């Protein structure tokens, strides 16, 4: 969600801020702004809409100075507008904020009684004026006092008017890192914002306060004592975070899936068997668990749904999958013999993090599957399996989903082996088939031209259905999510056998239906469901394996995938769904990488 960049150093801050904010556009936003120390005072410029609007404003109000903060806002409190955009300023300071202040209404009332007035609808302006009321010349003490009055999650970047050249920051819940370079030093929501300038960074822990100067960074802990931080090195290159000639990040990331899968899966195969010893998980770790609880949101949850089927099929171990935002509120039954698996691309998803903390409170070991080293979820989980997908910039997740599937396949085989459900020979055979299927993903990318032509049929449609059975059903859920989030076509996913229980009333002549039929044992039943919708005038796109024998009379279009076993077909079938969504969005003129109202890293509940 919202992006923060702060800089102090030897270069013009405005250039650094705008570059960094541009690199954070993938997070989703509806307004932007900057504050810069300029001529001995803090000057602020804000604009609703894209960064280009801010740049056009700045052409009329140039800000020269070497210290400043910037922000891209994703609206939570108050509509997108110049007034509601960050930074929010007072005579004493300027502040940018990621997160939500839950008690802002009570604080706003208290501040109003003290004579403060407000020009925006935001919780952030309240936070800025709480900090203003606490400030008596000691920035760190004021930030600490203000933090104690605030409820909720936040990351703040702050300039104090009487401290030129210094940037202050604190976090609770929302991510924030400090990056160090020879040109100066940064705070930022995401290291991808500053990769052109440095790969050296460290993460701030909860309630830690940092002061940046051009020379370095000082960190204080919650007790006021100084903290020595370990410097990390980002492994991503600038090129990885750029489009590399592709028209959109999403298309680039779809095509990066074969390599991402290899990078994630191959290093965890030892002597032909899945092994997590290099991740700090010893052989035998899974023997003592009698249940698995998977917790995730959105695309990661769909990966978890496939993971459930893989683990249950191979290991015969019960698996539950919960939406993270609902998990805490149903008072879940958990015991130390439950392995809790949390899945998050960013490692900062607020709902998933809250579920993780609940699981730990209940005494459950937590295994995290994340893509970002040093993220909050990675730090707080007991064990971490990193997905080596590299940066995923497009809001719609693609390669992150595939590598999450790769991890779940490895887990399923490993757990089955340790539980004695399969022998080592069968485990080696399954692992070899997993690696072979990963190699076939390249062939799925070759379907892109055919899917572009099919997508032309979807340019003007208003509604669409996905149907499938078995492993195909969670893939339908993921395909539906992709299509609706980037093309804005209303679509729904259904287990094909459920059509007759009400949904088929919505199938009328001309309604498109995407039917996944990759499961050999279920193909006749799925074809029967296809005939049901076709009899009511549906226009069917059939996605099946090359060897599938299907009557051409039951579909308008067919996409044929390389053959693999039923177990591993989800690795292949997701790619045409992604490409179909991408092409439909492009043809409809949508902003593919930054769909409306959405954000990449969802750091509020």
mmCIF file of C-alpha atoms in Angstrom, residues 499 502-508 536:
data_model
loop_
_atom_site.group_PDB
_atom_site.id
_atom_site.type_symbol
_atom_site.label_atom_id
_atom_site.label_comp_id
_atom_site.label_asym_id
_atom_site.label_seq_id
_atom_site.Cartn_x
_atom_site.Cartn_y
_atom_site.Cartn_z
ATOM 1 C CA UNK A 499 -23.572 -25.213 -10.987
ATOM 2 C CA UNK A 502 -28.352 -22.228 -8.238
ATOM 3 C CA UNK A 503 -25.565 -20.684 -10.301
ATOM 4 C CA UNK A 504 -26.680 -22.125 -13.605
ATOM 5 C CA UNK A 505 -29.625 -19.704 -13.512
ATOM 6 C CA UNK A 506 -27.141 -16.988 -14.447
ATOM 7 C CA UNK A 507 -25.896 -18.799 -17.537
ATOM 8 C CA UNK A 508 -27.661 -17.304 -20.545
ATOM 9 C CA UNK A 536 -27.982 -22.855 -22.075
#
